[in-house]
Amino acid sequence: MSNTHDVMNLRQLEYFVAAVDAGTMTEASRRLYVSQSAISLSIAQLESSIDTQLLVRAKGQPLQLTEAGRRVLPRARALLAHAEQVRSFVKDEADVLRGSLVVGCTSLAAPFVLPELLKVFAERQPEIVVDFIEAPSDKLAESLASGRCEIALLYDQNRVHDIVVEPLRTGRPYAVFDPDHPLAGRGSVGLDELAPHPLIMLDNAPSREYHRALFAAAGFQPSVRHYVSTFDMAHALVSRGLGYATMLGWPSVDYSHGGRGLVQVPIHDDPLTNELVLAHSAAVQLSRRAQAFASSCRDIVPRL
């Protein structure tokens, strides 16, 4: 006769995923409004049912996944997502979509894409609660693989295996100058003209790799004066005449935070382009909510 505790169930998977996301049993119990002992017991029963340890527990230390736990985690997320789809199928009436959806967007494009996209999607699907992860493209690819988010907008330069992508928008580079820069009045500039001038470079992926490749492909080495982590800092330094910056995709603001003017000039010489793509894990069948979000992305992103 089988023991009912040896049968894996969705509640055990839910508690396992919640504990991993929270980092500790205590925090998971706070988020789920259940006792810590209930979560600990459920995870122990899950490990017993599959005869495998999933978590390393050490007093006073965050929970750590075992190698088996790392393999089980994305599958547990997929099972829970599928169970939610079944619930939604039963509960939804007609074409009304309900529930939650986690999406991702690369940090470099998020300020230009997410506000309008979230606004339009909320108008189209008011019953769907959207949360988003804003991160570099390589981190978003990891989030897709692990199931932390279901669908994401990222740059194609960071494409990885087992990620399905759909191009939405091609970005072309441009330079940002202060109005007194000698190249600020040009209709376009070449990389040979930019290379001798001091560059303010965004020091994050994929921007750093892209812009180094951009100059290298043309046979030039940029003269980097400062590395920065945000658009705002790059604009602030440029507006004070400390260098120029190269950006990709969307023309940015005409003024820095200090109210100083900025000038944007396209880069010619047939420069490298980089595509913003809609991406999801090849191992996951998109929910109806994610499919609806993808439809909005196709409508909105290309014309932003």
JSON list of C-alpha atoms in Angstrom, two decimals, residues 81 84-85 88 97-103 121 127-131 150 287-290:
[
{"chain": "A", "resi": 81, "resn": "ALA", "atom": "CA", "xyz": [2.31, 27.44, -14.84]},
{"chain": "A", "resi": 84, "resn": "GLU", "atom": "CA", "xyz": [-2.54, 27.78, -13.61]},
{"chain": "A", "resi": 85, "resn": "GLN", "atom": "CA", "xyz": [-3.46, 27.51, -17.29]},
{"chain": "A", "resi": 88, "resn": "SER", "atom": "CA", "xyz": [-7.71, 29.76, -16.05]},
{"chain": "A", "resi": 97, "resn": "LEU", "atom": "CA", "xyz": [-8.09, 36.46, -19.73]},
{"chain": "A", "resi": 98, "resn": "ARG", "atom": "CA", "xyz": [-7.28, 36.64, -16.03]},
{"chain": "A", "resi": 99, "resn": "GLY", "atom": "CA", "xyz": [-4.36, 35.99, -13.76]},
{"chain": "A", "resi": 100, "resn": "SER", "atom": "CA", "xyz": [-0.77, 37.15, -13.44]},
{"chain": "A", "resi": 101, "resn": "LEU", "atom": "CA", "xyz": [2.06, 37.40, -15.94]},
{"chain": "A", "resi": 102, "resn": "VAL", "atom": "CA", "xyz": [5.76, 38.12, -15.40]},
{"chain": "A", "resi": 103, "resn": "VAL", "atom": "CA", "xyz": [7.58, 39.64, -18.38]},
{"chain": "A", "resi": 121, "resn": "PHE", "atom": "CA", "xyz": [-1.73, 46.02, -22.63]},
{"chain": "A", "resi": 127, "resn": "GLU", "atom": "CA", "xyz": [-7.90, 41.40, -15.88]},
{"chain": "A", "resi": 128, "resn": "ILE", "atom": "CA", "xyz": [-4.25, 40.42, -16.28]},
{"chain": "A", "resi": 129, "resn": "VAL", "atom": "CA", "xyz": [-1.86, 41.61, -13.56]},
{"chain": "A", "resi": 130, "resn": "VAL", "atom": "CA", "xyz": [1.58, 42.21, -15.09]},
{"chain": "A", "resi": 131, "resn": "ASP", "atom": "CA", "xyz": [4.84, 42.31, -13.19]},
{"chain": "A", "resi": 150, "resn": "GLU", "atom": "CA", "xyz": [7.59, 33.72, -19.28]},
{"chain": "A", "resi": 287, "resn": "SER", "atom": "CA", "xyz": [0.19, 30.75, -21.76]},
{"chain": "A", "resi": 288, "resn": "ARG", "atom": "CA", "xyz": [-2.73, 32.59, -23.33]},
{"chain": "A", "resi": 289, "resn": "ARG", "atom": "CA", "xyz": [-1.74, 35.60, -21.23]},
{"chain": "A", "resi": 290, "resn": "ALA", "atom": "CA", "xyz": [1.80, 35.56, -22.65]}
]
